[in-house]
Coordinates of C-alpha atoms in Angstrom, one line a residue:
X16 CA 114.3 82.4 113.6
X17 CA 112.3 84.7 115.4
X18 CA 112.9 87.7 112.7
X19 CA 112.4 85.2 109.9
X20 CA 108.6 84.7 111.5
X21 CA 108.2 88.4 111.9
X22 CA 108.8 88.8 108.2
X23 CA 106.5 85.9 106.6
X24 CA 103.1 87.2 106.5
X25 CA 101.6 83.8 106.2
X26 CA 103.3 82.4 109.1
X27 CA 101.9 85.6 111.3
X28 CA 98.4 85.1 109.8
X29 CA 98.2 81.2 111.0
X30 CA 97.8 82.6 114.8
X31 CA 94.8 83.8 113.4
X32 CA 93.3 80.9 111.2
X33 CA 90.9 79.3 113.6
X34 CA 89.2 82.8 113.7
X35 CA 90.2 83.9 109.9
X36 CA 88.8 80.1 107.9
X37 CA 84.9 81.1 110.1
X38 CA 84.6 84.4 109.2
X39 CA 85.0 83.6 105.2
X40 CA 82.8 80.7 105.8
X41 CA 80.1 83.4 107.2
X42 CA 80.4 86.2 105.6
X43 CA 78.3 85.3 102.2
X44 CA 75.7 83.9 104.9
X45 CA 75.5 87.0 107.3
X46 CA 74.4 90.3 107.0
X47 CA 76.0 93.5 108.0
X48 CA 73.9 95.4 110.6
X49 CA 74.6 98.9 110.5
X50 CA 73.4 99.6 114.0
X51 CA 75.8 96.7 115.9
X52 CA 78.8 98.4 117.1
X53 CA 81.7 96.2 118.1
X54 CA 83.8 97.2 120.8
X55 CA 87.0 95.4 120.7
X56 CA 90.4 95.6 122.9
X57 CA 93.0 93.8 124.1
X58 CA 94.7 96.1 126.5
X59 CA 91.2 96.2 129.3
X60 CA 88.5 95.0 130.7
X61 CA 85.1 96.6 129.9
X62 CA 84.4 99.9 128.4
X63 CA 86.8 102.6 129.7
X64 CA 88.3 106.3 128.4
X65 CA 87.2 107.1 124.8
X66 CA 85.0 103.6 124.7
X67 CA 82.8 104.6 127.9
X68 CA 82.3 107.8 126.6
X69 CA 81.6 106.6 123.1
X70 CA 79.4 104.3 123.8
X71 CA 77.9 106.2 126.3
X72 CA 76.9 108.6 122.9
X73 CA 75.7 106.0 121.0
X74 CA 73.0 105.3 123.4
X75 CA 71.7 108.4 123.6
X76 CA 71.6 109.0 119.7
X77 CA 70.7 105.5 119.4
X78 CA 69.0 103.8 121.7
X79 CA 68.3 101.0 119.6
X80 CA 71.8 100.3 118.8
X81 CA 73.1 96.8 119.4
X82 CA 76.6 97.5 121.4
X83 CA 78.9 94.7 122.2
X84 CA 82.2 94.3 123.7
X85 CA 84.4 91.8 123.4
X86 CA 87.8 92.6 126.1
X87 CA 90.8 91.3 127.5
X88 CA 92.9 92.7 130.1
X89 CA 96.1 92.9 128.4
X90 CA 97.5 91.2 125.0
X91 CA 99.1 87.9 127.0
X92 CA 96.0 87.2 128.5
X93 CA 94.7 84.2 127.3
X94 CA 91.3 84.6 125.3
X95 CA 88.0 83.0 126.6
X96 CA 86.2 80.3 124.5
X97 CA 82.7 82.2 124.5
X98 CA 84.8 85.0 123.2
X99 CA 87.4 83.0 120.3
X100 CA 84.1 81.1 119.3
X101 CA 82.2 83.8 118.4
X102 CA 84.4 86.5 117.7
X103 CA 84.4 85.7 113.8
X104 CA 80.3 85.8 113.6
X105 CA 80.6 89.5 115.2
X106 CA 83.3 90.5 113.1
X107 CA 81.6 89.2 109.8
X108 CA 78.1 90.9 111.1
X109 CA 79.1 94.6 112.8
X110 CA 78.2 97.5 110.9
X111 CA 81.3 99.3 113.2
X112 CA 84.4 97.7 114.9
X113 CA 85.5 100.1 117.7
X114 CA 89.3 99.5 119.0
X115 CA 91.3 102.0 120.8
X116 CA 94.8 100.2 120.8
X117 CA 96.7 97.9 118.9
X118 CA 94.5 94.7 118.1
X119 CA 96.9 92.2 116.4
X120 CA 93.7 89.7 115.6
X121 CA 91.7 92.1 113.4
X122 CA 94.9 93.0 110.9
X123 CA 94.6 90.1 108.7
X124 CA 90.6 90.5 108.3
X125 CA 89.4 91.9 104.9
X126 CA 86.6 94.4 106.3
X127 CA 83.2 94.5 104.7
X128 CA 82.3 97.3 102.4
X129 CA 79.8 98.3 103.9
X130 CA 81.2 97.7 107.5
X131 CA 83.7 100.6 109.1
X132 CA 86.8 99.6 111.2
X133 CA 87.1 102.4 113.4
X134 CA 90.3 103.2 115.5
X135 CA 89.9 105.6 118.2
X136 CA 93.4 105.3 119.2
X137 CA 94.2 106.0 123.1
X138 CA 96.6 109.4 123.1
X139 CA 95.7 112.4 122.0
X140 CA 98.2 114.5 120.1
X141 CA 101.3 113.1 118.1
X142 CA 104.4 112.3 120.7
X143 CA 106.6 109.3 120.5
X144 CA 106.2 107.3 117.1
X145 CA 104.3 105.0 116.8
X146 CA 103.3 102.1 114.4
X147 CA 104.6 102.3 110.9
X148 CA 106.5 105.1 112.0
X149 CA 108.9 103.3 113.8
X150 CA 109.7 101.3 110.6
X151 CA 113.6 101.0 111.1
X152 CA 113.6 101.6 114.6
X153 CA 113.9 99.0 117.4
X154 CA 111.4 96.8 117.4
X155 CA 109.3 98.8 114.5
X156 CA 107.5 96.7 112.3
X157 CA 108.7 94.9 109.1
X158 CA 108.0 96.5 105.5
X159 CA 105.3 95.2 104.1
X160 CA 103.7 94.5 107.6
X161 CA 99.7 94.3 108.0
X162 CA 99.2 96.2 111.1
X163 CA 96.8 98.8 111.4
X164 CA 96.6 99.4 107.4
X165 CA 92.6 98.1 107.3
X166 CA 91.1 101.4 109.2
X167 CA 88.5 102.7 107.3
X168 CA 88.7 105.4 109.9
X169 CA 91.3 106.5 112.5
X170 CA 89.7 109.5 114.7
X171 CA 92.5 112.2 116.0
X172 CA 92.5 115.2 117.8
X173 CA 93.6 117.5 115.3
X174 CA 93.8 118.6 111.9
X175 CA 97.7 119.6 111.8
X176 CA 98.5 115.9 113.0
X177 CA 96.3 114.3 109.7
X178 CA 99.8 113.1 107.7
X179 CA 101.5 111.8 111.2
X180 CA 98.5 109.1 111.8
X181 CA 98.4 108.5 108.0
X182 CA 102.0 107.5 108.3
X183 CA 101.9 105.6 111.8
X184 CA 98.6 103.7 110.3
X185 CA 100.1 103.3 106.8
X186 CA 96.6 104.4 105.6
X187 CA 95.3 107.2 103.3
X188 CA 95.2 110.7 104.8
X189 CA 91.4 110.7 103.8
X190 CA 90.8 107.7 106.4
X191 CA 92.4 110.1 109.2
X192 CA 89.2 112.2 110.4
X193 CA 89.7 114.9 113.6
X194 CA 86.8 114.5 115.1
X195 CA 88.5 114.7 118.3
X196 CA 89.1 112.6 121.5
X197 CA 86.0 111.5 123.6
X198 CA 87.2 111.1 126.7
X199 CA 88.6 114.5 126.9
X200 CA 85.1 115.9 126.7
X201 CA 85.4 116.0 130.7
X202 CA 88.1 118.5 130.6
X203 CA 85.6 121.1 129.5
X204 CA 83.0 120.6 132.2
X205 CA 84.2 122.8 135.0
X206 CA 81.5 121.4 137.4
X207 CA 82.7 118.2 136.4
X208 CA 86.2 118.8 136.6
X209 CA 85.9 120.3 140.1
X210 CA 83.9 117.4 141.7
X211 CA 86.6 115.0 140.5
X212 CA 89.1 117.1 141.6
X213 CA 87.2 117.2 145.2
X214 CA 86.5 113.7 145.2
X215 CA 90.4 112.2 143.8
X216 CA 92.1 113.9 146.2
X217 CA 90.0 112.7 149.1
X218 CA 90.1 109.3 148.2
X219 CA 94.4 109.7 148.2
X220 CA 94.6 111.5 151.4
X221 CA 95.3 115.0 149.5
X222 CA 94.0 118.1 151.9
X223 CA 92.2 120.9 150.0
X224 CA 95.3 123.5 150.6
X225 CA 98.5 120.7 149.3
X226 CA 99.7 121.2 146.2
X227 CA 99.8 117.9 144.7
X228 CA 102.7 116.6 142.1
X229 CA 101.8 113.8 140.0
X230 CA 104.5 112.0 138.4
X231 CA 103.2 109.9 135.3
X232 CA 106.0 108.7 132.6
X233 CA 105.4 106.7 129.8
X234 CA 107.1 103.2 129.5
X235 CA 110.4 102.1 128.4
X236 CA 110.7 99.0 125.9
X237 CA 108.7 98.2 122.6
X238 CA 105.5 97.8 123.7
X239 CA 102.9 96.0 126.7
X240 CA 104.9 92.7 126.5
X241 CA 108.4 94.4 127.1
X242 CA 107.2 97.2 128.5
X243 CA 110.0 98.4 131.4
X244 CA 109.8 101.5 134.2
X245 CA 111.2 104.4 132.8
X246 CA 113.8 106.1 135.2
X247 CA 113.4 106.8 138.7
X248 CA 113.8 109.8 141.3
X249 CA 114.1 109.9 145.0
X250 CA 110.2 111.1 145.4
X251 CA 110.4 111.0 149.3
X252 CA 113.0 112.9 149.2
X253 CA 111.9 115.5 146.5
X254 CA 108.6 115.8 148.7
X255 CA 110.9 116.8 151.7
X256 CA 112.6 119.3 149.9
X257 CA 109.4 120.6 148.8
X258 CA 108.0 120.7 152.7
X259 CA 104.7 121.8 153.9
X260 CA 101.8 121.9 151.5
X261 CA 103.1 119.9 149.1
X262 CA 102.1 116.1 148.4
X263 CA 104.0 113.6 146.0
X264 CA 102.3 111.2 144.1
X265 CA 103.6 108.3 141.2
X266 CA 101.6 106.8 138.3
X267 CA 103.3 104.6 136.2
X268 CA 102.5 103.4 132.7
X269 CA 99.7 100.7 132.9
X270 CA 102.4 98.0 131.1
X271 CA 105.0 98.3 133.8
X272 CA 104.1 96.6 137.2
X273 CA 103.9 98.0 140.1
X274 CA 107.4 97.5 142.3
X275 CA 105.7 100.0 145.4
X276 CA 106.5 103.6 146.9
X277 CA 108.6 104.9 149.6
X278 CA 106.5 105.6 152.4
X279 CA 104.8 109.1 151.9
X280 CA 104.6 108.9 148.1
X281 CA 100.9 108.4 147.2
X282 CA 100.5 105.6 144.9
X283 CA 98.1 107.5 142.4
X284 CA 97.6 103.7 140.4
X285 CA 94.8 103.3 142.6
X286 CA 92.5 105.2 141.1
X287 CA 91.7 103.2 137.8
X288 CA 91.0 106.9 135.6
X289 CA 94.2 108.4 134.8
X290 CA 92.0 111.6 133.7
X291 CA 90.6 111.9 136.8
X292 CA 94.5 112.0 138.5
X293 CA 94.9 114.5 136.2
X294 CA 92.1 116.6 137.5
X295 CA 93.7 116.4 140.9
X296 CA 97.2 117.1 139.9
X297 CA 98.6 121.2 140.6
X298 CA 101.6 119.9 139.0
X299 CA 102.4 117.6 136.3
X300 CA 106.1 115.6 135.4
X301 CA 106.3 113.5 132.8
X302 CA 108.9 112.7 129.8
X303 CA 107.1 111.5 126.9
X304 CA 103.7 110.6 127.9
X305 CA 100.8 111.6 125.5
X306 CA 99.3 113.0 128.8
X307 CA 100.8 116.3 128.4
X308 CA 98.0 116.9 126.0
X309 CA 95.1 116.9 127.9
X310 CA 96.8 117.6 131.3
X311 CA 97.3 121.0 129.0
X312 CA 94.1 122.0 128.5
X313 CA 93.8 122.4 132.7
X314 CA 96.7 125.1 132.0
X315 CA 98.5 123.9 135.1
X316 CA 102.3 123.4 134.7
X317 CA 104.2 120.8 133.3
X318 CA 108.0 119.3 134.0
X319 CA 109.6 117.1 131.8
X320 CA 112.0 115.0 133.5
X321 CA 114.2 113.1 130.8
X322 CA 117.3 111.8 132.1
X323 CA 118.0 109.6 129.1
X324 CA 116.7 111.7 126.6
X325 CA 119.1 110.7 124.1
X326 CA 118.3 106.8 124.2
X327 CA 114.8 107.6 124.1
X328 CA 115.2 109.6 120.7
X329 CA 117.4 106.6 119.6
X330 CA 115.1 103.6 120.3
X331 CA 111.5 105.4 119.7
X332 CA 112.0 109.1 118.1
X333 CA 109.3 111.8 118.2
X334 CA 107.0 113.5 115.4
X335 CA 108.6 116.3 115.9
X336 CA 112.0 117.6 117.7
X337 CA 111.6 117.3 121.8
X338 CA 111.6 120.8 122.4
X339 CA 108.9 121.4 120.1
X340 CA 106.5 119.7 123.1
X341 CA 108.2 121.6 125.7
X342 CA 105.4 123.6 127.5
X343 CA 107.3 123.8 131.0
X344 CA 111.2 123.2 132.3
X345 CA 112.9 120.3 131.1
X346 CA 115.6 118.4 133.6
X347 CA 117.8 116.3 133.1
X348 CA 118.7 115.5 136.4
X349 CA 117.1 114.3 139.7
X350 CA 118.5 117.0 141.9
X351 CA 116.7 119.7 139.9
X352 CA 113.5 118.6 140.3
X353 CA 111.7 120.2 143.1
X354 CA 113.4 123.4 141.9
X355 CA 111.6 122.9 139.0
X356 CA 108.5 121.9 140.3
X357 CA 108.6 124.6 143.4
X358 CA 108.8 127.2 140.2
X359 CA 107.0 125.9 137.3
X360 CA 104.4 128.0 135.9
X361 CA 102.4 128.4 132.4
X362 CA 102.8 130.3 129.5
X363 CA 99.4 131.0 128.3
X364 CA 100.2 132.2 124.7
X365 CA 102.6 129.2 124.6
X366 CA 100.1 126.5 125.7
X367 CA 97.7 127.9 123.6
X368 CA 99.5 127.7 120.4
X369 CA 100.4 123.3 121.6
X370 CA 96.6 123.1 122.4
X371 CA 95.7 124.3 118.6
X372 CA 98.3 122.0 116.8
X373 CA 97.8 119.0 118.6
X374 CA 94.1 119.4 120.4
X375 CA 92.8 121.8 118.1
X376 CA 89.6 118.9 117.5
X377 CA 88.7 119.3 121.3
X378 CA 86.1 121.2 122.4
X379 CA 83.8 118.9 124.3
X380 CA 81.9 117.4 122.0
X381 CA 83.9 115.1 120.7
X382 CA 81.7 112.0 121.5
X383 CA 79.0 113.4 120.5
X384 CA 80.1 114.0 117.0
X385 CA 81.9 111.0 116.6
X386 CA 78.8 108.9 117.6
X387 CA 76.6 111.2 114.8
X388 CA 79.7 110.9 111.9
X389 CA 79.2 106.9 113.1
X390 CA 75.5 107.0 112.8
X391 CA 74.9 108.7 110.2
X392 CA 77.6 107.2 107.8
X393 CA 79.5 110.4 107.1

């Protein structure tokens, strides 16, 4: 039954129809005004990562832009009345719709012609599959399925990963634009980068001379609502082995809850910025996490830890083959990870060559040019 809903478009689109029936009421009533930007998201609360520093752009091109959010903390949290009410009014009079995730309500909208749906996507580079690229795999979406097809614009971080987002999307390659990430703008102020750095690792106990290992994997399952913790490690006892100087810290995915740490493992999900962690971490492992891609443009070492490497490539599959991201060691195994991490270093020819195919886009400005291409209609 369940499958049978998944594959009837007009079943999926009656979830939507007490927004859907207002907005087609409104829209040959209302006006599009091309300086009301929409912020929309279903995954936080409030203007964070590329939509802080988006908007943050906007103001100062535009101060008399009319910016509006309109959040949730995750996709089962249930949806205010203010919000649900007048959702279809601000959808049927933005000159811009802003989402950085997936936004199952806005799929089954017909956008404006002279409006602009705008995805500015949350990951930089082109990992794990995603979208209509998982059409086959577990959990993948149905042929013929609405999702994400309405961008008029989906902003990447580089040129080479164009067709990948085209496919994922199932939009035109033309409607892909790298104009880059904006929240990785603050990986190219060194002033910046070094107060954060100061000011993280005081706020997690971290001394200025420890070395501090960060552990941030993506999650297991098909998305936020199955989302599961991706295989564990004996971090206390990998910070042991490692001794003096060295601090342990674990961030898991935002979808998996939090089940706590063994004592002496920092819990690095207190502080709310995941960039900023990354600014205070000497040493990164992950598996497949899209975090690889900015933590690489700090050029401090990376160790990919994938025990079940084989079920990943099964149930989700990569844009390109595994080794292809490898930057640093891969293990396979537990026991061979403070080896790894004692000895882990960069290659600089190497990490320059992942930074130009996947974060070739990034050079700091990125808000600043998205905000203009938005602006001035480009």
């Amino acid at each position: 039954m369940r499958q049978w809903l998944r594959k009837s478009r007009i079943l999926r689109a009656m979830r939507f129809l007490h927004y859907l029936v207002p907005y087609w009421l409104l829209r040959p009533f209302v006006r599009v005004r091309p300086r009301r930007f929409l912020f929309l998201s279903d995954s936080h609360d409030g203007y964070v990562g590329n939509m802080a520093f988006l908007k943050r752009a906007i103001e100062q091109q535009a101060p008399d832009a009319e910016i509006i959010g309109v959040f949730k903390p995750r996709l089962s949290a249930r949806r205010p009345l203010r919000d649900a009410l007048r959702l279809p009014m601000l959808i049927a009079s933005s000159g811009v719709i802003v989402l950085d995730d997936f936004y199952p309500l806005i799929y089954f909208f017909r956008i404006r012609p002279d409006a602009r749906l705008v995805q500015l996507w949350h990951a930089a580079g082109a990992f794990k599959r995603v979208g209509h690229s998982r059409a086959g795999l577990p959990g993948g979406p149905t042929r013929g399925s609405e999702i994400h097809r309405n961008y008029t614009d989906a902003v990447v971080s580089s040129e080479s990963i164009v067709p990948d987002y085209a496919e994922a999307f199932g939009i035109d390659p033309q409607r892909v634009k790298p104009w880059g990430m904006p929240r990785s703008d603050a990986f190219f102020d060194e002033a910046a980068v070094a107060e954060t750095r100061h000011r993280v690792r005081e706020a997690l106990g971290i001394a200025d001379g420890d070395r501090f290992v960060l552990y941030a994997p993506t999650f297991r399952g098909q998305g936020q609502l199955t989302a599961q913790a991706s295989p564990d490690a004996d971090w206390a006892g990998i910070s042991r082995t490692l001794g003096a100087g060295w601090r342990v810290g674990v961030r898991q995915h935002p979808f998996v809850a939090d089940k706590g740490l063994p004592q002496g493992v920092i819990d690095a999900a207190s502080i709310p910025d995941m960039n900023e962690v990354l600014m205070a971490t000497d040493v990164l492992v992950t598996d497949y996490s899209s975090a690889v891609f900015e933590f690489s443009l700090l050029r401090r070492p990376i160790v990919f830890f994938v025990p079940d490497l084989e079920e990943y490539v099964a149930d989700r599959s990569f844009y390109r083959p595994f080794e292809h991201y490898c930057i640093g060691p891969v293990v396979r195994d537990a026991e061979g990870l403070a080896a790894a991490i004692a000895t882990a270093t960069v290659d600089p020819a190497r990490s320059a060559a992942f930074d130009e195919e996947f974060c070739g886009a990034l050079d700091g400005h990125s808000s600043e040019r998205i905000a203009s291409r938005l602006l001035g209609g480009a």
